[in-house]
Tab-separated table of C-alpha atoms in Angstrom:
chain	number	residue	atom	x	y	z
A	1	MET	CA	19.034	-55.288	12.472
A	2	ALA	CA	21.084	-52.673	14.296
A	3	GLU	CA	24.543	-53.484	15.617
A	4	LEU	CA	25.293	-52.675	19.240
A	5	ASP	CA	28.892	-51.546	19.817
A	6	LEU	CA	30.735	-52.341	23.036
A	7	ARG	CA	30.702	-48.773	24.369
A	8	THR	CA	26.913	-48.468	23.975
A	9	PHE	CA	26.430	-51.909	25.481
A	10	ALA	CA	28.569	-51.040	28.523
A	11	ALA	CA	26.749	-47.716	28.996
A	12	ALA	CA	23.382	-49.447	28.902
A	13	LEU	CA	24.483	-52.076	31.415
A	14	THR	CA	26.056	-49.633	33.857
A	15	ARG	CA	22.969	-47.460	33.762
A	16	GLY	CA	21.095	-50.532	35.046
A	17	SER	CA	17.703	-49.218	34.077
A	18	LYS	CA	14.542	-51.278	34.222
A	19	THR	CA	14.549	-51.289	30.432
A	20	VAL	CA	17.949	-52.957	30.309
A	21	GLU	CA	16.932	-55.504	32.955
A	22	ARG	CA	13.733	-56.302	31.042
A	23	ALA	CA	15.655	-56.589	27.755
A	24	LEU	CA	18.132	-58.915	29.453
A	25	ARG	CA	15.319	-61.069	30.854
A	26	LEU	CA	13.567	-61.266	27.467
A	27	THR	CA	16.871	-62.090	25.757
A	28	LEU	CA	17.652	-64.913	28.182
A	29	GLN	CA	14.127	-66.336	27.990
A	30	ASP	CA	14.127	-66.187	24.202
A	31	ALA	CA	17.572	-67.824	24.018
A	32	ALA	CA	16.655	-70.497	26.577
A	33	ARG	CA	13.491	-71.452	24.690
A	34	GLU	CA	15.451	-71.867	21.458
A	35	ALA	CA	18.239	-73.821	23.166
A	36	HIS	CA	15.593	-76.038	24.811
A	37	ARG	CA	14.022	-76.817	21.421
A	38	ASP	CA	17.451	-77.528	19.906
A	39	ALA	CA	18.449	-79.756	22.837
A	40	ILE	CA	15.288	-81.806	22.315
A	41	ARG	CA	16.069	-82.057	18.590
A	42	ASN	CA	19.656	-83.112	19.383
A	43	ALA	CA	18.799	-85.662	22.101
A	44	PRO	CA	19.031	-89.380	21.322
A	45	ARG	CA	15.767	-91.323	21.385
A	46	SER	CA	14.918	-94.837	22.487
A	47	PRO	CA	13.535	-97.058	19.750
A	48	THR	CA	9.814	-97.629	19.372
A	49	ALA	CA	8.580	-101.176	19.921
A	50	ALA	CA	8.465	-101.691	16.142
A	51	GLN	CA	12.021	-100.385	15.674
A	52	ALA	CA	13.323	-102.578	18.507
A	53	ARG	CA	11.568	-105.630	17.067
A	54	ALA	CA	12.979	-104.932	13.584
A	55	ALA	CA	16.503	-104.600	15.047
A	56	ARG	CA	16.116	-107.885	16.980
A	57	LYS	CA	14.784	-109.589	13.851
A	58	ALA	CA	17.726	-108.367	11.760
A	59	ALA	CA	20.180	-109.596	14.425
A	60	TRP	CA	18.368	-112.949	14.552
A	61	LYS	CA	18.552	-113.327	10.773
A	62	ALA	CA	22.257	-112.443	10.764
A	63	LYS	CA	23.005	-114.996	13.451
A	64	HIS	CA	20.713	-117.865	12.368
A	65	GLY	CA	20.511	-117.464	8.616
A	66	GLY	CA	17.962	-115.857	6.324
A	67	SER	CA	14.818	-117.439	7.753
A	68	ALA	CA	12.677	-115.628	10.303
A	69	LYS	CA	10.698	-118.726	11.323
A	70	GLY	CA	12.618	-119.210	14.549
A	71	PHE	CA	12.392	-115.508	15.331
A	72	ALA	CA	8.601	-115.591	15.485
A	73	LYS	CA	8.799	-118.593	17.799
A	74	ALA	CA	11.260	-116.818	20.096
A	75	GLN	CA	9.050	-113.703	20.139
A	76	ALA	CA	5.999	-115.759	21.116
A	77	ALA	CA	7.958	-117.419	23.928
A	78	GLY	CA	8.999	-114.001	25.221
A	79	LYS	CA	5.401	-112.784	25.211
A	80	LYS	CA	4.322	-115.851	27.194
A	81	ARG	CA	6.871	-115.063	29.904
A	82	ARG	CA	5.579	-111.501	30.276
A	83	LYS	CA	2.810	-110.890	32.807
A	84	ALA	CA	-0.582	-110.352	31.207
A	85	ASN	CA	-1.266	-107.114	33.111
A	86	SER	CA	2.210	-105.687	32.652
A	87	HIS	CA	2.077	-102.154	31.263
A	88	SER	CA	5.425	-100.842	32.400
A	89	ARG	CA	7.301	-101.141	29.122
A	90	HIS	CA	9.394	-98.134	28.236
A	91	ALA	CA	8.144	-95.518	25.804
A	92	PRO	CA	10.446	-93.625	23.459
A	93	GLY	CA	11.168	-89.962	24.087
A	94	GLY	CA	11.762	-90.035	27.844
A	95	LEU	CA	14.994	-88.072	27.521
A	96	GLU	CA	13.289	-85.486	25.323
A	97	ARG	CA	10.456	-85.086	27.835
A	98	SER	CA	12.980	-84.702	30.675
A	99	ILE	CA	14.887	-81.718	29.238
A	100	GLN	CA	13.784	-78.505	30.965
A	101	TRP	CA	14.722	-74.835	31.072
A	102	ARG	CA	14.312	-72.014	33.578
A	103	ALA	CA	15.304	-68.412	34.021
A	104	THR	CA	16.826	-67.444	37.373
A	105	GLY	CA	18.008	-64.297	39.148
A	106	ARG	CA	16.941	-60.684	39.175
A	107	GLY	CA	18.285	-57.413	37.871
A	108	LEU	CA	21.567	-57.699	36.049
A	109	ALA	CA	22.370	-61.043	37.755
A	110	GLN	CA	19.978	-63.053	35.601
A	111	ASP	CA	20.721	-66.395	34.004
A	112	ALA	CA	18.992	-69.183	32.087
A	113	GLU	CA	19.547	-72.922	32.462
A	114	ILE	CA	18.912	-75.969	30.281
A	115	PHE	CA	19.019	-79.180	32.320
A	116	VAL	CA	17.662	-82.638	33.068
A	117	ALA	CA	16.551	-82.960	36.690
A	118	ALA	CA	17.889	-85.918	38.647
A	119	ASN	CA	14.344	-87.041	39.490
A	120	ALA	CA	13.074	-86.734	35.905
A	121	GLU	CA	12.000	-89.682	33.769
A	122	ALA	CA	15.466	-89.897	32.191
A	123	GLY	CA	17.375	-88.426	35.109
A	124	LYS	CA	19.345	-91.587	35.821
A	125	TYR	CA	20.953	-91.893	32.408
A	126	ALA	CA	20.800	-88.372	30.927
A	127	ARG	CA	24.334	-87.468	32.062
A	128	ARG	CA	25.681	-90.770	30.781
A	129	ILE	CA	24.098	-90.222	27.366
A	130	HIS	CA	25.331	-86.609	27.290
A	131	ASP	CA	28.918	-87.039	28.484
A	132	GLU	CA	30.059	-90.651	28.165
A	133	LYS	CA	29.886	-91.561	24.481
A	134	GLY	CA	32.812	-93.830	23.691
A	135	LYS	CA	33.228	-94.806	27.354
A	136	THR	CA	29.971	-96.417	28.512
A	137	TRP	CA	28.090	-96.420	25.196
A	138	LYS	CA	29.205	-96.448	21.586
A	139	ARG	CA	26.464	-97.205	19.093
A	140	ARG	CA	23.486	-95.068	18.158
A	141	GLY	CA	20.309	-97.118	18.413
A	142	PRO	CA	17.541	-97.404	15.818
A	143	GLY	CA	15.446	-94.633	17.428
A	144	THR	CA	18.351	-92.196	17.348
A	145	VAL	CA	19.320	-93.190	13.809
A	146	ALA	CA	15.727	-92.577	12.669
A	147	LYS	CA	15.832	-89.132	14.265
A	148	GLY	CA	18.817	-88.030	12.159
A	149	THR	CA	22.499	-87.197	12.348
A	150	GLN	CA	22.067	-84.281	14.760
A	151	ALA	CA	20.793	-86.649	17.484
A	152	ASP	CA	23.894	-87.688	19.423
A	153	ASP	CA	25.889	-86.937	22.571
A	154	LYS	CA	26.470	-83.416	23.975
A	155	TYR	CA	22.897	-82.541	22.981
A	156	ILE	CA	22.513	-79.746	25.567
A	157	ARG	CA	26.017	-78.294	25.135
A	158	ARG	CA	25.646	-78.086	21.343
A	159	ALA	CA	22.270	-76.334	21.668
A	160	VAL	CA	23.599	-73.795	24.178
A	161	GLU	CA	26.726	-73.055	22.121
A	162	ALA	CA	24.646	-72.404	18.995
A	163	VAL	CA	22.385	-69.967	20.836
A	164	ARG	CA	25.225	-68.284	22.767
A	165	LYS	CA	26.597	-66.838	19.526
A	166	THR	CA	23.340	-64.936	18.962
A	167	LEU	CA	23.037	-63.314	22.424
A	168	PRO	CA	24.394	-59.826	21.539
A	169	ALA	CA	22.084	-59.525	18.526
A	170	ARG	CA	19.103	-60.768	20.558
A	171	PHE	CA	19.860	-58.257	23.322
A	172	ALA	CA	20.096	-55.401	20.804
A	173	LYS	CA	16.770	-56.454	19.259
A	174	HIS	CA	14.958	-56.582	22.603
A	175	LEU	CA	16.530	-53.324	23.811
A	176	ALA	CA	15.450	-51.554	20.626
A	177	ALA	CA	11.927	-52.990	20.891
A	178	LEU	CA	11.631	-51.656	24.446
A	179	GLY	CA	12.765	-48.197	23.370
A	180	GLY	CA	16.274	-48.422	24.761
A	181	ILE	CA	19.415	-47.017	23.189
A	182	VAL	CA	20.668	-48.658	20.032
């Protein structure tokens, strides 16, 4: 891959040609897609019903001794209290489904954004999960633990920072592919 020195980069930007604008747009879109994928990989996940049940069972056993007899009874009582036609139980992955990206601007004033919309499925707690670890939440749940060590707070910031380091090389690649100066 060819290196793009600062003087060549500045000359290409000041020229402001359609090729440079297109290379910039392709670079930002390419980077945003990768950061979006990484943010989804880094985002914490709610537990599945089976994972939540296993965690409740382990807590029950720790509190009441080794037997799970009473746990099954408590589970049955909980199911009796639930409405028969209730289908509004949460599904894991709402935060992952809520992460979006978009490219904005025109010409040399282009930008790309990775975000969770306020009206998205996880819009109410996405900022809390991203920014407030240690303040409003501390422990990683069973769904997040199953996902791996990379799933934790600052999921969007970490993804963007990783991709930001590759922007000059991506721009040089796209500029060369479009027949620009490199």
